[in-house]
Short mmCIF file of C-alpha atoms and ligand atoms in Angstrom, two decimals:
data_model
loop_
_atom_site.label_atom_id
_atom_site.label_comp_id
_atom_site.label_asym_id
_atom_site.label_seq_id
_atom_site.Cartn_x
_atom_site.Cartn_y
_atom_site.Cartn_z
CA MET A 1 0.05 0.04 0.02
CA ASN A 2 1.62 3.23 -1.10
CA SER A 3 1.58 6.00 1.43
CA ASP A 4 4.14 8.64 0.05
CA ARG A 5 1.64 11.39 -0.13
CA SER A 6 0.29 10.71 3.28
CA HIS A 7 3.70 10.65 4.71
CA GLU A 8 4.51 14.01 3.10
CA LEU A 9 1.23 15.61 4.41
CA PHE A 10 1.57 14.15 7.92
CA ALA A 11 5.17 15.61 8.04
CA ARG A 12 3.61 19.00 7.22
CA ALA A 13 0.81 18.53 9.66
CA LYS A 14 3.45 17.93 12.37
CA THR A 15 4.72 21.52 11.73
CA PHE A 16 1.49 22.93 12.77
CA PHE A 17 -0.18 20.54 15.47
CA PRO A 18 1.33 18.54 18.40
CA GLY A 19 1.95 15.05 16.98
CA GLY A 20 0.40 16.26 13.87
CA VAL A 21 -3.24 15.98 14.97
CA ASN A 22 -6.07 17.86 16.57
CA SER A 23 -7.10 14.85 18.65
CA PRO A 24 -4.58 12.44 20.14
CA VAL A 25 -6.02 9.02 19.18
CA ARG A 26 -5.66 10.03 15.62
CA ALA A 27 -1.91 9.90 15.82
CA PHE A 28 -1.61 6.09 15.78
CA ARG A 29 0.60 6.32 19.05
CA SER A 30 -1.00 3.49 20.54
CA VAL A 31 -0.62 1.12 17.52
CA GLY A 32 2.55 2.53 16.03
CA GLY A 33 3.22 3.78 12.65
CA GLU A 34 1.79 6.84 10.82
CA PRO A 35 -1.95 7.75 10.07
CA PHE A 36 -2.88 8.15 6.53
CA ILE A 37 -4.35 11.45 5.49
CA VAL A 38 -7.98 11.22 4.37
CA LYS A 39 -8.88 12.70 0.99
CA HIS A 40 -12.64 11.98 1.31
CA GLY A 41 -15.31 9.64 2.62
CA LYS A 42 -18.26 8.06 0.90
CA GLY A 43 -20.68 5.62 2.61
CA PRO A 44 -18.68 2.94 4.48
CA PHE A 45 -15.45 3.90 2.77
CA LEU A 46 -12.59 6.33 3.51
CA PHE A 47 -10.15 7.28 0.68
CA ASP A 48 -6.65 8.48 1.45
CA VAL A 49 -4.47 10.81 -0.54
CA ASP A 50 -2.53 7.98 -2.12
CA GLY A 51 -5.88 6.56 -3.34
CA ASN A 52 -6.10 3.67 -0.96
CA ARG A 53 -9.64 2.72 0.09
CA TYR A 54 -10.57 1.57 3.60
CA VAL A 55 -13.77 0.18 4.99
CA ASP A 56 -14.18 2.60 7.93
CA TYR A 57 -15.24 1.09 11.27
CA ILE A 58 -14.73 4.39 13.16
CA ASN A 59 -17.26 6.49 11.32
CA SER A 60 -15.85 9.79 13.02
CA TRP A 61 -16.05 7.82 16.41
CA GLY A 62 -19.67 7.25 16.20
CA PRO A 63 -21.76 10.12 14.53
CA LEU A 64 -21.90 8.84 11.01
CA VAL A 65 -24.62 6.06 11.40
CA LEU A 66 -25.55 6.61 7.78
CA GLY A 67 -21.91 6.40 6.59
CA HIS A 68 -20.01 9.25 4.95
CA ALA A 69 -21.52 12.22 2.74
CA HIS A 70 -25.05 10.63 2.97
CA PRO A 71 -27.04 12.44 0.14
CA ALA A 72 -29.78 13.48 2.49
CA VAL A 73 -27.30 14.98 4.92
CA VAL A 74 -25.30 16.76 2.21
CA ALA A 75 -28.48 18.13 0.69
CA ALA A 76 -29.80 19.43 4.10
CA LEU A 77 -26.52 21.19 4.71
CA HIS A 78 -26.34 22.66 1.28
CA GLU A 79 -29.81 24.11 1.67
CA GLN A 80 -29.17 25.55 5.23
CA ALA A 81 -25.80 26.99 4.22
CA GLN A 82 -27.55 29.32 1.83
CA LEU A 83 -29.78 30.47 4.80
CA GLY A 84 -26.85 31.34 7.04
CA THR A 85 -24.41 29.12 8.93
CA SER A 86 -24.86 30.67 12.46
CA TYR A 87 -27.21 33.07 13.96
CA GLY A 88 -26.47 33.24 17.53
CA ALA A 89 -30.27 33.63 17.89
CA CYS A 90 -33.33 31.38 18.11
CA HIS A 91 -34.42 29.51 15.23
CA GLU A 92 -36.94 26.64 14.46
CA ARG A 93 -34.43 23.98 13.65
CA GLU A 94 -33.41 23.82 17.19
CA ALA A 95 -36.86 22.84 18.42
CA GLU A 96 -37.33 20.50 15.44
CA LEU A 97 -34.24 18.53 16.49
CA ALA A 98 -35.16 18.76 20.14
CA GLN A 99 -38.56 17.15 19.26
CA VAL A 100 -36.91 14.14 17.48
CA VAL A 101 -34.50 13.69 20.53
CA ARG A 102 -37.44 13.94 23.03
CA GLU A 103 -39.38 11.37 21.14
CA LEU A 104 -36.54 8.93 21.35
CA PHE A 105 -35.36 10.03 24.85
CA PRO A 106 -38.45 10.86 26.79
CA SER A 107 -36.37 11.36 29.94
CA LEU A 108 -35.01 14.62 28.45
CA GLU A 109 -38.00 16.69 29.63
CA LEU A 110 -35.86 19.76 28.96
CA MET A 111 -32.51 19.96 27.08
CA ARG A 112 -29.77 22.07 25.90
CA PHE A 113 -27.62 21.86 22.83
CA VAL A 114 -23.95 22.52 23.06
CA ASN A 115 -21.01 21.86 20.69
CA SER A 116 -19.26 18.80 22.06
CA GLY A 117 -19.49 15.82 24.45
CA THR A 118 -17.07 17.63 26.70
CA GLU A 119 -19.13 20.74 26.99
CA ALA A 120 -22.09 18.37 27.90
CA GLY A 121 -19.98 16.70 30.58
CA MET A 122 -18.89 19.93 32.19
CA ALA A 123 -22.48 21.24 32.02
CA VAL A 124 -24.11 18.26 33.80
CA ILE A 125 -21.49 18.11 36.52
CA ARG A 126 -22.21 21.70 37.34
CA LEU A 127 -25.77 21.39 37.20
CA ALA A 128 -25.78 18.24 39.41
CA ARG A 129 -23.75 20.18 42.07
CA GLY A 130 -25.98 23.25 41.62
CA PHE A 131 -29.08 21.37 42.06
CA THR A 132 -28.04 19.10 44.97
CA GLY A 133 -25.83 21.58 46.79
CA ARG A 134 -23.32 18.59 47.09
CA ARG A 135 -19.74 18.53 45.65
CA LYS A 136 -18.63 14.80 45.15
CA ILE A 137 -18.96 13.03 41.89
CA VAL A 138 -18.59 9.19 41.33
CA LYS A 139 -17.32 8.09 37.86
CA PHE A 140 -15.87 4.73 36.76
CA GLU A 141 -12.35 3.60 35.82
CA GLY A 142 -12.19 3.34 32.16
CA CYS A 143 -15.14 5.82 31.37
CA TYR A 144 -14.37 8.96 29.51
CA HIS A 145 -16.85 11.76 29.46
CA GLY A 146 -14.56 14.49 27.55
CA HIS A 147 -11.57 16.37 28.83
CA ALA A 148 -13.01 18.67 31.56
CA ASP A 149 -10.61 18.74 34.65
CA VAL A 150 -13.20 17.48 36.99
CA LEU A 151 -13.52 14.21 35.07
CA LEU A 152 -10.05 13.51 34.27
CA ALA A 153 -9.45 11.51 37.50
CA LYS A 154 -8.02 8.05 38.00
CA ALA A 155 -8.62 5.75 40.87
CA GLY A 156 -6.52 6.71 43.90
CA SER A 157 -5.56 4.11 46.40
CA GLY A 158 -7.47 3.38 49.54
CA VAL A 159 -11.01 2.63 50.28
CA LEU A 160 -12.28 5.98 49.20
CA THR A 161 -10.41 5.92 45.93
CA LEU A 162 -10.28 9.48 46.11
CA GLY A 163 -9.68 11.03 42.50
CA LEU A 164 -6.13 11.68 41.52
CA PRO A 165 -5.20 13.82 38.38
CA ASP A 166 -5.17 11.46 35.29
CA CYS A 167 -3.10 13.98 33.30
CA ALA A 168 -0.78 16.76 33.80
CA GLY A 169 -2.08 20.27 34.33
CA VAL A 170 -5.14 19.02 36.34
CA PRO A 171 -4.52 20.20 39.84
CA PRO A 172 -5.26 17.79 42.60
CA SER A 173 -7.90 20.44 43.78
CA ALA A 174 -9.95 19.91 40.59
CA VAL A 175 -10.45 16.27 41.30
CA GLU A 176 -10.44 15.91 45.01
CA ASP A 177 -14.17 15.50 44.95
CA THR A 178 -14.25 13.00 42.15
CA LEU A 179 -14.46 9.43 43.42
CA VAL A 180 -13.70 6.46 41.13
CA ALA A 181 -15.51 3.24 41.29
CA GLU A 182 -15.24 0.06 39.09
CA PHE A 183 -17.69 -0.66 36.27
CA ASN A 184 -19.86 -3.65 36.72
CA ASN A 185 -19.18 -3.48 40.43
CA ALA A 186 -22.05 -2.04 42.29
CA GLU A 187 -20.48 -2.87 45.67
CA SER A 188 -17.70 -0.37 44.78
CA VAL A 189 -20.22 2.26 44.46
CA GLU A 190 -22.01 1.34 47.71
CA ARG A 191 -18.78 1.62 49.60
CA LEU A 192 -18.17 5.21 48.26
CA PHE A 193 -21.85 6.01 49.45
CA ASP A 194 -21.31 4.27 52.81
CA ALA A 195 -18.32 6.59 53.27
CA CYS A 196 -19.77 9.87 51.98
CA GLY A 197 -23.28 9.24 50.66
CA GLU A 198 -24.86 12.59 51.64
CA GLU A 199 -22.07 14.54 50.01
CA ILE A 200 -22.27 12.88 46.63
CA ALA A 201 -24.04 15.06 43.94
CA ALA A 202 -24.14 12.36 41.22
CA VAL A 203 -22.98 9.24 39.66
CA ILE A 204 -21.91 9.56 36.06
CA VAL A 205 -21.47 6.37 33.72
CA GLU A 206 -21.16 5.31 30.25
CA PRO A 207 -24.09 2.84 30.43
CA VAL A 208 -22.21 0.69 27.80
CA VAL A 209 -18.57 1.64 27.97
CA GLY A 210 -16.89 2.67 24.59
CA ASN A 211 -13.74 4.19 25.82
CA CYS A 212 -11.74 1.22 27.01
CA GLY A 213 -12.65 -1.10 24.33
CA LEU A 214 -16.33 -2.29 24.80
CA LEU A 215 -17.60 -3.02 28.18
CA VAL A 216 -21.13 -4.48 28.44
CA PRO A 217 -23.18 -3.82 31.71
CA GLU A 218 -24.07 -6.83 33.70
CA PRO A 219 -27.89 -7.22 33.73
CA ALA A 220 -28.35 -5.78 37.31
CA PHE A 221 -25.64 -3.12 37.34
CA LEU A 222 -27.46 -0.07 36.04
CA LYS A 223 -30.48 -0.99 37.94
CA ALA A 224 -28.32 -0.95 41.04
CA LEU A 225 -26.98 2.43 40.20
CA ARG A 226 -30.34 3.76 40.03
CA SER A 227 -31.51 2.33 43.29
CA ILE A 228 -28.29 3.43 45.05
CA THR A 229 -28.53 7.02 43.87
CA GLU A 230 -32.29 7.14 44.64
CA LYS A 231 -31.49 5.91 48.27
CA HIS A 232 -28.90 8.67 48.84
CA GLY A 233 -30.65 11.59 46.99
CA ALA A 234 -27.84 11.65 44.34
CA LEU A 235 -28.49 12.13 40.62
CA LEU A 236 -27.79 9.38 38.04
CA ILE A 237 -26.22 10.74 34.87
CA PHE A 238 -25.92 8.59 31.74
CA ASP A 239 -23.31 9.62 29.29
CA GLU A 240 -24.95 8.53 26.13
CA VAL A 241 -22.60 10.55 23.76
CA MET A 242 -21.54 7.34 22.16
CA THR A 243 -24.45 4.92 22.94
CA GLY A 244 -27.22 7.33 22.06
CA PHE A 245 -29.08 6.08 18.93
CA ARG A 246 -26.45 3.37 18.56
CA VAL A 247 -27.06 0.65 21.09
CA HIS A 248 -30.82 1.31 20.60
CA LEU A 249 -32.75 4.19 18.93
CA GLY A 250 -33.58 5.43 22.51
CA GLY A 251 -30.06 4.64 23.75
CA ALA A 252 -29.09 2.56 26.63
CA GLN A 253 -31.77 3.87 28.88
CA ALA A 254 -34.31 2.36 26.57
CA LEU A 255 -32.34 -0.86 25.88
CA TYR A 256 -31.85 -1.54 29.75
CA GLY A 257 -35.07 0.24 31.08
CA VAL A 258 -33.23 2.49 33.49
CA ARG A 259 -34.18 6.34 33.48
CA PRO A 260 -31.50 8.61 34.45
CA ASP A 261 -31.89 12.04 35.95
CA LEU A 262 -29.62 13.66 33.41
CA THR A 263 -28.21 12.45 30.00
CA MET A 264 -25.43 13.57 27.79
CA LEU A 265 -25.85 13.14 24.03
CA GLY A 266 -23.41 14.03 21.12
CA LYS A 267 -22.11 12.59 17.91
CA VAL A 268 -25.05 11.30 16.09
CA ILE A 269 -27.42 14.16 16.81
CA GLY A 270 -24.85 16.30 14.70
CA GLY A 271 -24.49 13.91 11.91
CA GLY A 272 -20.84 14.64 11.75
CA LEU A 273 -20.93 18.25 12.62
CA PRO A 274 -19.76 19.67 16.10
CA VAL A 275 -22.46 18.97 18.59
CA GLY A 276 -23.38 17.86 22.07
CA ALA A 277 -26.52 18.06 24.32
CA PHE A 278 -27.61 17.38 27.78
CA GLY A 279 -31.02 17.13 29.37
CA GLY A 280 -33.31 15.43 31.75
CA ARG A 281 -35.49 16.10 34.69
CA ARG A 282 -37.53 19.46 34.25
CA ASP A 283 -36.93 20.48 38.02
CA ILE A 284 -33.12 19.98 37.49
CA MET A 285 -32.85 21.67 34.11
CA GLU A 286 -34.87 24.66 35.18
CA ARG A 287 -31.90 25.55 37.51
CA LEU A 288 -29.85 26.51 34.44
CA ALA A 289 -29.63 30.02 33.21
CA PRO A 290 -31.51 32.04 32.29
CA LEU A 291 -34.17 30.46 34.53
CA GLY A 292 -31.81 29.55 37.31
CA PRO A 293 -28.44 30.11 39.00
CA VAL A 294 -26.34 27.51 37.09
CA TYR A 295 -24.57 29.27 34.22
CA GLN A 296 -23.72 27.65 31.02
CA ALA A 297 -23.52 29.21 27.54
CA GLY A 298 -22.12 28.77 23.87
CA THR A 299 -21.66 30.90 20.97
CA LEU A 300 -22.43 28.10 18.33
CA SER A 301 -24.93 26.10 20.48
CA GLY A 302 -27.89 25.07 18.64
CA ASN A 303 -26.03 25.93 15.26
CA PRO A 304 -28.26 25.47 12.34
CA LEU A 305 -25.91 23.48 10.25
CA ALA A 306 -25.38 20.99 13.15
CA MET A 307 -29.16 20.96 13.75
CA VAL A 308 -30.13 20.00 10.00
CA ALA A 309 -27.25 17.67 9.90
CA GLY A 310 -28.68 15.97 13.01
CA LEU A 311 -32.25 16.08 11.79
CA SER A 312 -31.54 14.54 8.28
CA THR A 313 -29.37 11.83 9.94
CA LEU A 314 -31.96 10.88 12.54
CA SER A 315 -34.88 11.03 10.04
CA GLU A 316 -33.06 8.27 7.82
CA TRP A 317 -31.78 6.35 10.74
CA ARG A 318 -35.32 6.00 12.47
CA LYS A 319 -36.89 4.86 9.12
CA PRO A 320 -38.35 1.25 9.65
CA GLY A 321 -35.56 -1.54 9.31
CA VAL A 322 -32.56 0.80 8.97
CA PHE A 323 -31.36 0.45 12.47
CA GLU A 324 -32.08 -3.28 12.57
CA ARG A 325 -29.97 -3.62 9.27
CA ALA A 326 -27.06 -1.96 10.73
CA VAL A 327 -27.24 -4.14 13.84
CA GLY A 328 -27.41 -7.26 11.59
CA VAL A 329 -24.00 -6.02 9.83
CA THR A 330 -22.55 -5.55 13.42
CA GLU A 331 -23.65 -9.09 14.45
CA ARG A 332 -22.13 -10.68 11.25
CA LEU A 333 -18.77 -8.68 11.87
CA VAL A 334 -18.75 -9.98 15.47
CA GLU A 335 -19.53 -13.44 14.50
CA GLY A 336 -16.72 -13.34 11.72
CA LEU A 337 -14.17 -12.07 14.34
CA ARG A 338 -14.98 -14.88 16.63
CA ALA A 339 -14.84 -17.62 14.01
CA GLY A 340 -11.70 -16.13 12.47
CA ALA A 341 -9.82 -16.08 15.70
CA ALA A 342 -11.08 -19.47 16.65
CA ASN A 343 -9.72 -20.88 13.29
CA HIS A 344 -6.38 -19.61 14.32
CA GLY A 345 -6.47 -20.76 17.92
CA LEU A 346 -6.40 -17.18 19.10
CA PRO A 347 -8.32 -16.24 22.38
CA LEU A 348 -10.64 -13.42 21.43
CA VAL A 349 -13.50 -11.73 23.44
CA ALA A 350 -15.73 -10.00 20.74
CA GLN A 351 -18.94 -8.54 21.62
CA SER A 352 -21.47 -5.93 20.38
CA VAL A 353 -24.37 -3.92 21.53
CA GLY A 354 -26.46 -2.65 18.64
CA THR A 355 -24.14 -0.87 16.26
CA MET A 356 -21.19 -0.61 18.63
CA PHE A 357 -18.65 -3.50 18.80
CA GLY A 358 -15.27 -4.26 20.54
CA PHE A 359 -12.81 -6.94 20.82
CA PHE A 360 -9.88 -7.90 22.95
CA PHE A 361 -7.31 -10.59 22.43
CA SER A 362 -7.91 -12.05 25.88
CA GLU A 363 -8.39 -15.53 27.36
CA LYS A 364 -10.75 -14.46 29.95
CA PRO A 365 -13.97 -12.41 29.99
CA VAL A 366 -13.55 -8.67 29.92
CA ARG A 367 -16.14 -7.02 32.15
CA SER A 368 -14.19 -4.02 33.74
CA TYR A 369 -11.33 -1.66 33.07
CA ARG A 370 -8.87 -3.88 34.93
CA ASP A 371 -9.82 -6.82 32.84
CA THR A 372 -8.82 -5.06 29.67
CA LEU A 373 -5.17 -4.56 31.06
CA SER A 374 -4.38 -8.21 30.75
CA ALA A 375 -5.57 -8.21 27.08
CA ASP A 376 -2.73 -8.92 24.37
CA LYS A 377 -2.19 -5.25 23.02
CA ASP A 378 0.56 -6.50 20.86
CA ALA A 379 -1.61 -9.05 19.17
CA PHE A 380 -4.16 -6.34 18.56
CA ASN A 381 -1.53 -4.00 17.12
CA ARG A 382 -0.43 -6.61 14.71
CA PHE A 383 -3.99 -7.31 13.76
CA PHE A 384 -4.56 -3.60 13.28
CA HIS A 385 -1.87 -3.03 10.81
CA ALA A 386 -2.45 -6.30 8.88
CA MET A 387 -6.20 -5.16 8.50
CA LEU A 388 -5.20 -1.67 7.44
CA GLU A 389 -2.86 -3.06 4.83
CA ALA A 390 -5.84 -5.20 3.56
CA GLY A 391 -8.09 -2.04 3.38
CA VAL A 392 -10.07 -2.25 6.57
CA TYR A 393 -9.72 0.49 9.25
CA PHE A 394 -10.30 -0.41 12.86
CA ALA A 395 -9.88 1.90 15.83
CA PRO A 396 -6.05 2.72 16.10
CA SER A 397 -6.13 1.63 19.70
CA ALA A 398 -6.94 -1.56 21.62
CA PHE A 399 -8.95 0.59 24.05
CA GLU A 400 -11.61 1.98 21.74
CA ALA A 401 -14.82 0.80 20.41
CA GLY A 402 -15.90 0.32 16.70
CA PHE A 403 -18.99 1.48 14.84
CA VAL A 404 -21.07 0.40 12.12
CA SER A 405 -23.28 2.25 9.69
CA VAL A 406 -26.16 1.12 7.56
CA ALA A 407 -23.95 1.74 4.55
CA HIS A 408 -21.68 -1.11 5.77
CA ASP A 409 -24.45 -3.60 4.57
CA GLY A 410 -23.24 -5.29 1.38
CA GLU A 411 -19.76 -4.84 -0.22
CA ALA A 412 -18.05 -3.42 2.95
CA ILE A 413 -19.04 -6.11 5.31
CA ASP A 414 -18.48 -8.84 2.81
CA PHE A 415 -14.98 -7.52 1.92
CA THR A 416 -14.09 -7.32 5.58
CA LEU A 417 -15.01 -10.89 6.36
CA ALA A 418 -13.06 -12.06 3.36
CA VAL A 419 -9.82 -10.49 4.70
CA LEU A 420 -10.05 -11.13 8.36
CA ASP A 421 -7.86 -14.02 8.06
CA GLN A 422 -5.00 -11.70 7.10
CA GLY A 423 -5.47 -9.96 10.42
CA PHE A 424 -5.58 -13.03 12.62
CA ARG A 425 -2.45 -14.56 10.75
CA ALA A 426 -0.43 -11.51 11.58
CA ALA A 427 -1.85 -11.39 15.27
CA LYS A 428 -0.67 -15.02 15.80
CA GLN A 429 3.10 -14.09 14.72
CA ARG A 430 4.90 -13.14 18.00
P1 LIG B 1 -16.19 15.12 22.58
O1 LIG B 1 -15.88 16.32 23.43
O2 LIG B 1 -14.99 14.56 21.93
O3 LIG B 1 -17.18 15.67 21.47
O4 LIG B 1 -16.95 14.20 23.29
C1 LIG B 1 -16.29 13.59 24.56
C2 LIG B 1 -16.93 12.19 24.96
C3 LIG B 1 -17.85 12.09 25.91
N1 LIG B 1 -18.53 11.12 26.26
C4 LIG B 1 -18.17 9.82 25.64
C5 LIG B 1 -18.79 8.55 25.85
C6 LIG B 1 -17.15 9.89 24.47
O5 LIG B 1 -17.00 8.74 23.90
C7 LIG B 1 -16.59 11.07 24.13
C8 LIG B 1 -15.56 11.22 23.05
N2 LIG B 1 -15.26 9.86 22.43
C9 LIG B 1 -13.87 9.96 21.82
C10 LIG B 1 -13.81 8.33 21.38
N3 LIG B 1 -13.05 7.64 22.46
C11 LIG B 1 -13.80 10.79 20.74
C12 LIG B 1 -12.55 10.66 19.97
C13 LIG B 1 -11.43 11.64 20.19
O6 LIG B 1 -11.09 12.10 21.51
O7 LIG B 1 -10.67 11.94 19.24
#
């Protein structure tokens, strides 16, 4: 696979951006090698500047449930752009998208659009603290909710697992009230509430974790979080930036039948444009400015381009049978991964929830962040590069999830299944 032009352009990018990228995971640091430079996307495919084609299982990290450059989305953007790209004022597209979101997520009695999942994360934490008058927050190891300081905490030592900064530049003071529990371990949450229950404002969780590979909640886990938070007067926040519309049209809250107090959304609702959203119980959301004392704002919030991209995406995505088709493709992919690994005698844990999937080269089940640490990262990296060479682009990290669009049905999934063997042969070579 020729990558001369990509190499040239990546060298140029490195003269402008740290690591040559505008978001770290794109730099391939986890898998090694250099990223290709995209020329354009179409349907399930990305094409790089050297003319190579890849089946894209990242889909911009989740937003593109219809694939790249879907005609309906392009047409909607083209039409809106001629009416203006940003008003900084009220317009009817905002309520139109909110209507669709609330039809699919009834727990969002009120909501607000922002421009990224990170903004949504910042806002829900501030709102939970403002509403409850409490300071502490519980998050889970391996869950990512954007790069706001308060959420960049890792488990400290000791019973309380008091948050410690998870990256340079985050002062201990910013995370001293962030407690860290273990996903799929309700007892680890109960211990935190036993120690400081009345000080905890909220528990925030990715209901299906997509930021340390894919972690699927055990049947009773999410319901346990709901009853623990209710018992202690704390709020339950579902971060559905990734799971929203992907694990189920109504997100994980519909799939598992657990109603959170607040929800974060993003990605899909912008159809590939910068967007985020948060919302939930009316009595909580009404504490938000301009009604209440909790401040939050954004120049491009509710931007008409993002709104129409989200509207056109969701109107196609919720058409009868479309979501189910994409789930079928995802299940075919996971079955192919399992069968391919078995043929090569490789231990593989591959699973999916709706149109999200993940896989680990692991002998044992992977149900928490700590379990992921014993997965064979080197085997994943060899698999990743062999598949890239074959024209299939999985996430460039063993600790990310994968995403399927409805456009993957047909040639893309057939091609993928036909070349999987090359990936497993490489994975086997130590
Ligand atoms: P953004 O600020 O990147 O729009 O959203 C942050 C965020 C919040 N919550 C969840 C569950 C998320 O997955 C994300 C962002 N996801 C990453 C993928 N691991 C985006 C990719 C990147 O950081 O480049």
